[in-house]
Amino acid sequence: MSPQSRTKVGVKSKSSRSKGEILAWPNDPMSGLDPLKRPVPRLTTPPLAVSIEGTAPVARPYGLKTSQFRYWTAAEALRRGADFWAARLPAGKSWEPGEVLKANLDEGVDLNAYYDRSELAFFHDRADGKTVYSGESPDILCHELGHAVLDSVRPELWDAASTEVAALHESFGDISAILSTLQLQSMRTDLLAETGGKYRSSRVSRLAEQLGWALRQGRPDAVDSDCLRNAVNSLFYRDPQELPPSAPASGLSSEPHSFSRVFTGAFFEGICMMLTGRWSSPTEENLHQVTSDAGQLLVDAVQEAPIVPDYFSQVAAHAVSAATSYDGSYSDSLKSAFVRHGVLSLEAAAAITGPHPARAREVGAGTPARTKNAGQTRLPQVALSVAEFGLGPRKLLVYSAGQAKTFQVTAASRTTAAAPPAHDEAAKHFVRFLFQRGRVQVEQKLAATAVAHPLVRKTHRLVARGDELALERLHFDCGLDSTATPGRQ
Amino acid sequence: MAAKHKTQDRTAKVPKAKVPKKTAAKALGRDSGDPAAENFVRGLIERGEAVKAKGQRLPPGATHELVENEKGGVTVQRRRFSSV
């Protein structure tokens, strides 16, 4: 099936809606928007059926702060998220726990939510005199749903002893929240009004404002200043083995939620670039198309990417590779975004020039793409010594992210081991920075495989000097290293 | 599949993780040949996210359980993903 035919937009499953209307949040309760009237969702309609524990209230609009309102806003968000992903998964896919995914909207006191392979569990707690329900936020609902979706696609990820694998799971959850909210026409219009499609902080990029607020009352440094996590960020990849196990939200740590922000930031910037790179004045219909394509690219990538310690770069490489089958600008947009966040090194991005050879053959044959790791239902196990943790002399057995790489790519910081001589180090570092940030204007004839960063404002250009290349500055700017509107570079 | 334990308050009556906080730079599985896995498990234990639940529900924030197997060994098993 061609990518285009798999990602049609505007096709709604009539069977997942029933008559009548309910009232539901279009985004997080603290995003500043009013509830919307929405068709009554039919949660238990396959594919990806969901059921909420307890008796469903009569379907009609309810007042805010009622349990009935929370029920229907949760049902609407979960159905919307499930519909989005169901259209992108292989036919016949169901949840890892079974045909129907259960959700419990209030399992007790906590400021959190969980997916545990038996259900989605949400909680409540009080903060600064206010009760917050994690199951009231579409961001949290669709984040947890995202875990369940990814678990159905790649169940081997569940037990992998790998920071990047765990972080990718969290990132998939946050991307699920973003793409699910953008299935609402009003949210697409709102995002374009707020940002014009540029990579700017918005109520869409800010995830779980309300839960973030509640957590901030007790631990001010644990979350962003205006949300739980923000998909618009400046975080750059670092080898998680070099990071501390925890850090304030302003910094990066190897804790999976913290580290996930690198991939989420890159992928969301990629979405913005896919949009503005393809359409100079994007409409909400254009944005709808891009969300569909981005969701499909991500599903394709996680299905095919081998599970390795530097998992981010493998998923990114497969997404870039898959994007070559779509609009011509998508691949460059994703490359640019992944390089700008260090998920792919410049060298790695330059090396991805089309579909992986095995994928190209299989797609050409009309069969689903598979890698040589496909079909492996278990990762290899390794034994770790854990005497230092008081666990005695026994070995700790874990599943290792030990599959074979399909793309020989790395993230940015993993290439710094091959350091240049000391006297060149500063200059090389600066040039690398310019290319990573996309600040260099490169003519195609000079460097055909260089990452183009078509939407990034340039400060330098590459020119030919005889048999060599030279770097010339075009101008200084105010220092806001941002993506530019096409035509304004 | 994780055991189901439902009560009204997950922050109460939950035994603390009994995994020592002590860490040592050189001890964790030098011979495993998988430093990424070692680093991952180290992070779980340092943050209190991997615990010996011994049949009880996991404390808030914990995502993994340290489980003794039939051969007297121990495994670390994911029980859930969380939002925070």
CSV table of C-alpha atoms in Angstrom, one decimal, chain A residues 63-443:
chain,number,residue,atom,x,y,z
A,63,GLY,CA,-21.1,20.9,33.9
A,64,LEU,CA,-17.4,21.2,34.5
A,65,LYS,CA,-16.0,19.6,37.7
A,66,THR,CA,-18.6,16.7,37.5
A,67,SER,CA,-17.6,13.1,37.3
A,68,GLN,CA,-19.9,12.8,34.3
A,69,PHE,CA,-18.0,15.5,32.5
A,70,ARG,CA,-14.7,13.8,33.3
A,71,TYR,CA,-16.1,10.5,32.0
A,72,TRP,CA,-17.1,11.9,28.6
A,73,THR,CA,-14.1,14.1,28.1
A,74,ALA,CA,-11.9,11.0,28.8
A,75,ALA,CA,-14.0,8.9,26.4
A,76,GLU,CA,-13.8,11.5,23.7
A,77,ALA,CA,-10.1,11.9,24.0
A,78,LEU,CA,-9.4,8.1,24.1
A,79,ARG,CA,-11.6,7.4,21.2
A,80,ARG,CA,-10.0,10.2,19.2
A,81,GLY,CA,-6.5,9.0,19.9
A,82,ALA,CA,-7.4,5.4,19.2
A,83,ASP,CA,-9.1,6.3,15.9
A,84,PHE,CA,-6.0,8.3,14.9
A,85,TRP,CA,-3.6,5.4,15.6
A,86,ALA,CA,-5.9,2.6,14.4
A,87,ALA,CA,-5.8,4.1,10.9
A,88,ARG,CA,-2.0,3.9,10.9
A,89,LEU,CA,-1.4,0.4,12.3
A,90,PRO,CA,-1.3,-2.8,10.3
A,91,ALA,CA,-4.7,-4.2,9.8
A,92,GLY,CA,-5.9,-6.4,12.5
A,93,LYS,CA,-3.7,-5.0,15.2
A,94,SER,CA,-5.2,-5.1,18.7
A,95,TRP,CA,-4.0,-4.0,22.1
A,96,GLU,CA,-1.2,-6.1,23.8
A,97,PRO,CA,-3.5,-6.8,26.8
A,98,GLY,CA,-6.4,-8.0,24.5
A,99,GLU,CA,-9.2,-6.8,22.3
A,100,VAL,CA,-10.4,-4.2,24.6
A,101,LEU,CA,-8.2,-1.8,26.6
A,102,LYS,CA,-9.6,-0.9,30.0
A,103,ALA,CA,-9.3,2.5,31.5
A,104,ASN,CA,-9.9,3.4,35.2
A,105,LEU,CA,-10.3,7.2,35.6
A,106,ASP,CA,-9.7,7.4,39.3
A,107,GLU,CA,-7.7,4.6,41.0
A,108,GLY,CA,-6.9,6.7,44.1
A,109,VAL,CA,-4.5,9.4,45.2
A,110,ASP,CA,-1.5,10.2,43.0
A,111,LEU,CA,-0.3,12.9,40.6
A,112,ASN,CA,0.4,10.5,37.8
A,113,ALA,CA,-1.1,8.0,35.4
A,114,TYR,CA,0.1,4.5,34.3
A,115,TYR,CA,-0.2,2.0,31.6
A,116,ASP,CA,0.6,-1.5,33.0
A,117,ARG,CA,-0.5,-3.9,30.3
A,118,SER,CA,-3.7,-4.5,32.1
A,119,GLU,CA,-5.3,-1.0,31.9
A,120,LEU,CA,-4.7,2.7,31.7
A,121,ALA,CA,-4.9,4.0,35.3
A,122,PHE,CA,-5.5,7.6,36.3
A,123,PHE,CA,-5.6,9.3,39.7
A,124,HIS,CA,-6.5,12.4,41.6
A,125,ASP,CA,-4.7,14.5,44.2
A,126,ARG,CA,-5.0,18.0,45.8
A,127,ALA,CA,-2.6,20.8,45.1
A,128,ASP,CA,-2.9,24.3,46.5
A,129,GLY,CA,-6.5,23.6,47.6
A,130,LYS,CA,-7.6,22.3,44.2
A,131,THR,CA,-8.3,18.7,43.2
A,132,VAL,CA,-6.6,17.6,40.0
A,133,TYR,CA,-7.7,14.5,38.1
A,134,SER,CA,-5.0,13.2,35.7
A,135,GLY,CA,-7.8,11.4,33.7
A,136,GLU,CA,-9.4,14.8,32.9
A,137,SER,CA,-6.6,15.9,30.6
A,138,PRO,CA,-6.6,14.8,27.0
A,139,ASP,CA,-2.8,15.2,27.0
A,140,ILE,CA,-2.4,12.6,29.8
A,141,LEU,CA,-5.1,10.3,28.4
A,142,CYS,CA,-3.5,10.3,25.0
A,143,HIS,CA,0.0,10.0,26.4
A,144,GLU,CA,-1.0,6.8,28.2
A,145,LEU,CA,-2.9,5.6,25.2
A,146,GLY,CA,0.3,6.1,23.2
A,147,HIS,CA,2.2,3.7,25.4
A,148,ALA,CA,-0.5,1.1,24.8
A,149,VAL,CA,-0.4,1.8,21.0
A,150,LEU,CA,3.4,1.4,20.9
A,151,ASP,CA,3.2,-1.7,23.0
A,152,SER,CA,0.9,-3.2,20.4
A,153,VAL,CA,3.3,-2.3,17.6
A,154,ARG,CA,6.6,-3.3,19.3
A,155,PRO,CA,6.0,-5.4,22.5
A,156,GLU,CA,9.7,-6.2,22.7
A,157,LEU,CA,10.3,-2.6,23.8
A,158,TRP,CA,8.5,-3.2,27.1
A,159,ASP,CA,11.3,-4.9,29.0
A,160,ALA,CA,14.4,-3.5,27.2
A,161,ALA,CA,17.1,-2.3,29.6
A,162,SER,CA,17.8,0.8,27.6
A,163,THR,CA,17.4,4.5,28.4
A,164,GLU,CA,16.8,5.4,24.8
A,165,VAL,CA,14.1,2.7,24.4
A,166,ALA,CA,12.3,3.8,27.6
A,167,ALA,CA,12.6,7.4,26.5
A,168,LEU,CA,11.3,6.7,23.0
A,169,HIS,CA,8.2,5.1,24.7
A,170,GLU,CA,7.7,8.3,26.6
A,171,SER,CA,8.2,10.4,23.5
A,172,PHE,CA,5.7,8.3,21.6
A,173,GLY,CA,3.2,9.1,24.4
A,174,ASP,CA,3.8,12.8,24.1
A,175,ILE,CA,3.7,12.7,20.3
A,176,SER,CA,0.4,10.8,20.6
A,177,ALA,CA,-1.0,13.6,22.8
A,178,ILE,CA,0.1,16.2,20.2
A,179,LEU,CA,-1.1,14.4,17.1
A,180,SER,CA,-4.4,13.4,18.8
A,181,THR,CA,-5.2,16.9,19.8
A,182,LEU,CA,-4.5,18.0,16.2
A,183,GLN,CA,-7.2,15.7,14.9
A,184,LEU,CA,-9.6,18.4,16.1
A,185,GLN,CA,-10.1,21.1,13.4
A,186,SER,CA,-10.5,23.8,16.1
A,187,MET,CA,-7.0,22.9,17.5
A,188,ARG,CA,-5.4,23.0,14.1
A,189,THR,CA,-6.9,26.4,13.5
A,190,ASP,CA,-5.8,27.5,17.0
A,191,LEU,CA,-2.2,26.3,16.5
A,192,LEU,CA,-1.9,28.0,13.1
A,193,ALA,CA,-3.3,31.2,14.6
A,194,GLU,CA,-0.8,31.0,17.5
A,195,THR,CA,2.3,30.0,15.6
A,196,GLY,CA,1.7,30.0,11.8
A,197,GLY,CA,3.0,26.5,11.9
A,198,LYS,CA,6.4,27.6,13.1
A,199,TYR,CA,8.3,25.7,15.8
A,200,ARG,CA,7.0,28.0,18.6
A,201,SER,CA,5.7,27.2,22.0
A,202,SER,CA,1.9,26.9,22.0
A,203,ARG,CA,-0.9,25.2,23.9
A,204,VAL,CA,-0.4,22.2,21.6
A,205,SER,CA,3.4,21.9,22.3
A,206,ARG,CA,2.8,22.5,26.0
A,207,LEU,CA,1.8,19.1,27.4
A,208,ALA,CA,-0.3,18.5,30.5
A,209,GLU,CA,-0.4,22.0,31.9
A,210,GLN,CA,-2.7,21.1,34.7
A,211,LEU,CA,-0.7,18.1,36.0
A,212,GLY,CA,2.5,20.2,35.6
A,213,TRP,CA,0.9,23.0,37.7
A,214,ALA,CA,-0.1,20.5,40.4
A,215,LEU,CA,3.4,19.0,40.5
A,216,ARG,CA,5.0,22.4,40.5
A,217,GLN,CA,3.3,23.3,43.8
A,218,GLY,CA,5.3,20.6,45.6
A,219,ARG,CA,8.4,20.5,43.5
A,220,PRO,CA,9.0,23.7,41.6
A,221,ASP,CA,12.0,22.5,39.6
A,222,ALA,CA,10.6,19.1,38.6
A,223,VAL,CA,8.6,20.4,35.6
A,224,ASP,CA,8.6,23.2,33.1
A,225,SER,CA,7.4,26.6,34.2
A,226,ASP,CA,4.1,26.4,32.3
A,227,CYS,CA,3.5,22.7,31.7
A,228,LEU,CA,4.7,19.2,32.4
A,229,ARG,CA,6.9,19.0,29.3
A,230,ASN,CA,7.2,21.2,26.2
A,231,ALA,CA,7.7,19.7,22.7
A,232,VAL,CA,9.3,23.0,21.7
A,233,ASN,CA,12.6,23.0,23.4
A,234,SER,CA,16.3,23.5,22.7
A,235,LEU,CA,17.5,20.3,24.2
A,236,PHE,CA,20.4,18.6,22.2
A,237,TYR,CA,21.2,15.0,22.3
A,238,ARG,CA,23.8,13.7,24.7
A,239,ASP,CA,24.8,10.1,25.3
A,240,PRO,CA,22.6,9.2,28.3
A,241,GLN,CA,25.5,7.3,29.9
A,242,GLU,CA,27.1,10.7,30.4
A,243,LEU,CA,24.0,12.2,32.0
A,244,PRO,CA,23.0,12.2,35.7
A,245,PRO,CA,20.1,10.0,36.7
A,246,SER,CA,17.9,13.0,37.5
A,247,ALA,CA,18.0,16.7,37.0
A,248,PRO,CA,15.7,19.8,37.2
A,249,ALA,CA,13.4,20.2,34.2
A,250,SER,CA,15.7,22.9,32.9
A,251,GLY,CA,18.4,20.3,32.3
A,252,LEU,CA,18.7,16.9,30.7
A,253,SER,CA,19.0,13.7,32.6
A,254,SER,CA,18.9,10.0,31.7
A,255,GLU,CA,15.5,9.7,33.4
A,256,PRO,CA,13.3,8.6,30.5
A,257,HIS,CA,10.7,11.4,30.7
A,258,SER,CA,13.5,14.0,30.8
A,259,PHE,CA,15.5,12.4,28.0
A,260,SER,CA,12.4,11.8,25.9
A,261,ARG,CA,12.2,15.6,25.3
A,262,VAL,CA,15.1,15.4,22.9
A,263,PHE,CA,13.3,13.1,20.5
A,264,THR,CA,9.9,14.8,21.0
A,265,GLY,CA,11.4,18.2,20.4
A,266,ALA,CA,13.1,17.0,17.2
A,267,PHE,CA,10.0,15.2,15.9
A,268,PHE,CA,7.7,18.1,16.6
A,269,GLU,CA,10.1,20.5,14.9
A,270,GLY,CA,10.1,18.0,12.0
A,271,ILE,CA,6.3,18.2,11.8
A,272,CYS,CA,6.5,22.0,11.8
A,273,MET,CA,9.1,21.9,9.0
A,274,MET,CA,7.1,19.3,7.0
A,275,LEU,CA,4.2,21.8,7.1
A,276,THR,CA,5.9,25.1,6.4
A,277,GLY,CA,8.4,23.5,4.0
A,278,ARG,CA,5.5,22.1,1.8
A,279,TRP,CA,3.1,25.0,2.1
A,280,SER,CA,4.2,28.6,2.5
A,281,SER,CA,0.8,29.6,3.9
A,282,PRO,CA,-0.4,26.4,5.5
A,283,THR,CA,-4.1,25.8,6.1
A,284,GLU,CA,-5.7,23.6,8.7
A,285,GLU,CA,-6.3,21.0,6.0
A,286,ASN,CA,-2.6,21.0,5.2
A,287,LEU,CA,-1.8,20.6,8.9
A,288,HIS,CA,-4.3,17.7,9.0
A,289,GLN,CA,-2.4,16.0,6.2
A,290,VAL,CA,0.9,16.5,7.9
A,291,THR,CA,-0.3,15.1,11.2
A,292,SER,CA,-1.5,12.0,9.3
A,293,ASP,CA,1.7,11.6,7.4
A,294,ALA,CA,3.9,12.2,10.5
A,295,GLY,CA,1.9,9.6,12.5
A,296,GLN,CA,2.4,7.1,9.7
A,297,LEU,CA,6.1,7.8,9.4
A,298,LEU,CA,6.5,7.3,13.2
A,299,VAL,CA,4.6,4.0,13.1
A,300,ASP,CA,6.6,2.8,10.1
A,301,ALA,CA,9.9,3.9,11.8
A,302,VAL,CA,9.2,2.2,15.2
A,303,GLN,CA,8.1,-1.0,13.4
A,304,GLU,CA,11.3,-1.3,11.5
A,305,ALA,CA,14.0,0.3,13.6
A,306,PRO,CA,16.2,-2.3,15.3
A,307,ILE,CA,16.3,-2.1,19.1
A,308,VAL,CA,19.8,-0.9,19.9
A,309,PRO,CA,21.4,1.3,22.6
A,310,ASP,CA,21.3,4.4,20.4
A,311,TYR,CA,17.7,3.8,19.5
A,312,PHE,CA,16.8,7.4,18.9
A,313,SER,CA,19.1,7.6,15.9
A,314,GLN,CA,17.7,4.3,14.4
A,315,VAL,CA,14.1,5.5,14.7
A,316,ALA,CA,15.0,8.8,13.2
A,317,ALA,CA,16.9,7.2,10.3
A,318,HIS,CA,14.0,5.0,9.5
A,319,ALA,CA,11.6,7.9,9.7
A,320,VAL,CA,13.8,9.9,7.3
A,321,SER,CA,14.1,6.9,5.1
A,322,ALA,CA,10.4,6.3,5.0
A,323,ALA,CA,9.8,10.0,4.3
A,324,THR,CA,11.5,9.6,0.9
A,325,SER,CA,8.4,7.9,-0.3
A,326,TYR,CA,6.2,10.9,0.5
A,327,ASP,CA,6.4,14.6,-0.5
A,328,GLY,CA,9.9,15.4,-1.6
A,329,SER,CA,10.4,18.0,1.2
A,330,TYR,CA,9.5,15.7,4.1
A,331,SER,CA,12.8,13.9,4.2
A,332,ASP,CA,14.8,17.1,4.3
A,333,SER,CA,12.6,18.6,6.9
A,334,LEU,CA,12.9,15.6,9.2
A,335,LYS,CA,16.7,15.4,8.6
A,336,SER,CA,17.0,19.0,9.5
A,337,ALA,CA,15.0,18.7,12.7
A,338,PHE,CA,16.8,15.5,13.9
A,339,VAL,CA,20.2,17.1,13.2
A,340,ARG,CA,19.2,20.3,15.0
A,341,HIS,CA,18.5,18.3,18.1
A,342,GLY,CA,21.5,16.0,17.7
A,343,VAL,CA,19.3,12.9,17.3
A,344,LEU,CA,21.2,12.3,14.0
A,345,SER,CA,24.8,13.4,13.5
A,346,LEU,CA,25.5,15.4,10.4
A,347,GLU,CA,27.4,12.4,9.0
A,348,ALA,CA,24.5,10.1,9.7
A,349,ALA,CA,21.9,12.4,8.1
A,350,ALA,CA,24.0,12.9,5.0
A,351,ALA,CA,24.3,9.1,4.6
A,352,ILE,CA,20.5,8.6,4.4
A,353,THR,CA,19.6,9.2,0.8
A,354,GLY,CA,16.6,7.0,0.3
A,355,PRO,CA,14.8,3.9,1.5
A,356,HIS,CA,16.9,1.3,3.2
A,357,PRO,CA,17.9,-1.2,0.4
A,358,ALA,CA,16.0,-4.0,2.0
A,359,ARG,CA,12.9,-1.8,2.5
A,360,ALA,CA,13.1,-0.6,-1.1
A,361,ARG,CA,13.1,-4.1,-2.4
A,362,GLU,CA,10.2,-5.2,-0.2
A,363,VAL,CA,8.1,-2.1,-0.9
A,364,GLY,CA,8.7,-2.6,-4.6
A,365,ALA,CA,7.4,-6.1,-4.2
A,366,GLY,CA,4.2,-4.9,-2.6
A,367,THR,CA,4.8,-6.5,0.8
A,368,PRO,CA,5.3,-4.8,4.2
A,369,ALA,CA,8.8,-3.7,4.9
A,370,ARG,CA,10.8,-5.9,7.2
A,371,THR,CA,14.3,-5.8,8.5
A,372,LYS,CA,16.5,-8.7,9.4
A,373,ASN,CA,15.4,-8.3,13.0
A,374,ALA,CA,11.7,-8.6,12.3
A,375,GLY,CA,10.1,-11.6,13.8
A,376,GLN,CA,12.3,-11.5,16.9
A,377,THR,CA,9.9,-11.6,19.8
A,378,ARG,CA,12.5,-11.5,22.5
A,379,LEU,CA,15.6,-9.4,22.9
A,380,PRO,CA,18.8,-11.1,23.9
A,381,GLN,CA,19.4,-11.3,27.7
A,382,VAL,CA,22.6,-10.2,29.5
A,383,ALA,CA,23.6,-10.8,33.1
A,384,LEU,CA,24.7,-7.9,35.2
A,385,SER,CA,26.6,-7.9,38.5
A,386,VAL,CA,24.6,-6.1,41.1
A,387,ALA,CA,26.4,-6.8,44.3
A,388,GLU,CA,26.8,-3.1,44.9
A,389,PHE,CA,23.1,-2.7,45.3
A,390,GLY,CA,22.8,-5.2,48.1
A,391,LEU,CA,21.4,-7.9,45.8
A,392,GLY,CA,24.1,-10.4,46.6
A,393,PRO,CA,26.5,-12.0,44.2
A,394,ARG,CA,23.9,-13.1,41.8
A,395,LYS,CA,23.6,-11.8,38.3
A,396,LEU,CA,20.7,-9.6,37.3
A,397,LEU,CA,19.2,-10.7,34.0
A,398,VAL,CA,17.9,-8.1,31.7
A,399,TYR,CA,16.8,-7.8,28.1
A,400,SER,CA,19.4,-6.0,26.2
A,401,ALA,CA,18.9,-3.6,23.3
A,402,GLY,CA,21.1,-5.9,21.3
A,403,GLN,CA,19.6,-6.2,17.8
A,404,ALA,CA,21.6,-5.6,14.6
A,405,LYS,CA,21.6,-2.1,13.2
A,406,THR,CA,20.0,-1.6,9.8
A,407,PHE,CA,21.3,1.9,9.3
A,408,GLN,CA,24.9,2.6,10.4
A,409,VAL,CA,24.0,5.9,11.9
A,410,THR,CA,24.7,7.6,15.2
A,411,ALA,CA,23.5,10.6,17.2
A,412,ALA,CA,25.5,13.7,17.2
A,413,SER,CA,27.6,13.3,20.4
A,414,ARG,CA,28.6,9.8,19.6
A,415,THR,CA,30.7,11.1,16.7
A,416,THR,CA,32.9,13.4,18.9
A,417,ALA,CA,35.1,10.5,19.9
A,418,ALA,CA,36.9,10.9,16.6
A,419,ALA,CA,38.2,14.3,17.7
A,420,PRO,CA,40.4,16.4,15.4
A,421,PRO,CA,43.8,17.6,16.4
A,422,ALA,CA,43.8,20.1,19.2
A,423,HIS,CA,44.7,23.1,17.1
A,424,ASP,CA,41.8,22.5,14.8
A,425,GLU,CA,39.4,21.6,17.6
A,426,ALA,CA,37.7,25.0,18.2
A,427,ALA,CA,37.3,25.7,14.5
A,428,LYS,CA,35.9,22.3,13.8
A,429,HIS,CA,33.6,22.5,16.7
A,430,PHE,CA,32.2,25.9,15.5
A,431,VAL,CA,31.7,24.6,12.0
A,432,ARG,CA,30.0,21.5,13.2
A,433,PHE,CA,27.7,23.8,15.3
A,434,LEU,CA,26.8,25.9,12.3
A,435,PHE,CA,25.9,22.8,10.2
A,436,GLN,CA,24.0,21.2,13.1
A,437,ARG,CA,21.9,24.4,13.5
A,438,GLY,CA,21.4,24.7,9.8
A,439,ARG,CA,23.0,28.1,9.6
A,440,VAL,CA,25.0,27.5,6.4
A,441,GLN,CA,23.7,28.1,2.9
A,442,VAL,CA,24.9,25.2,0.8
A,443,GLU,CA,24.5,25.0,-2.9
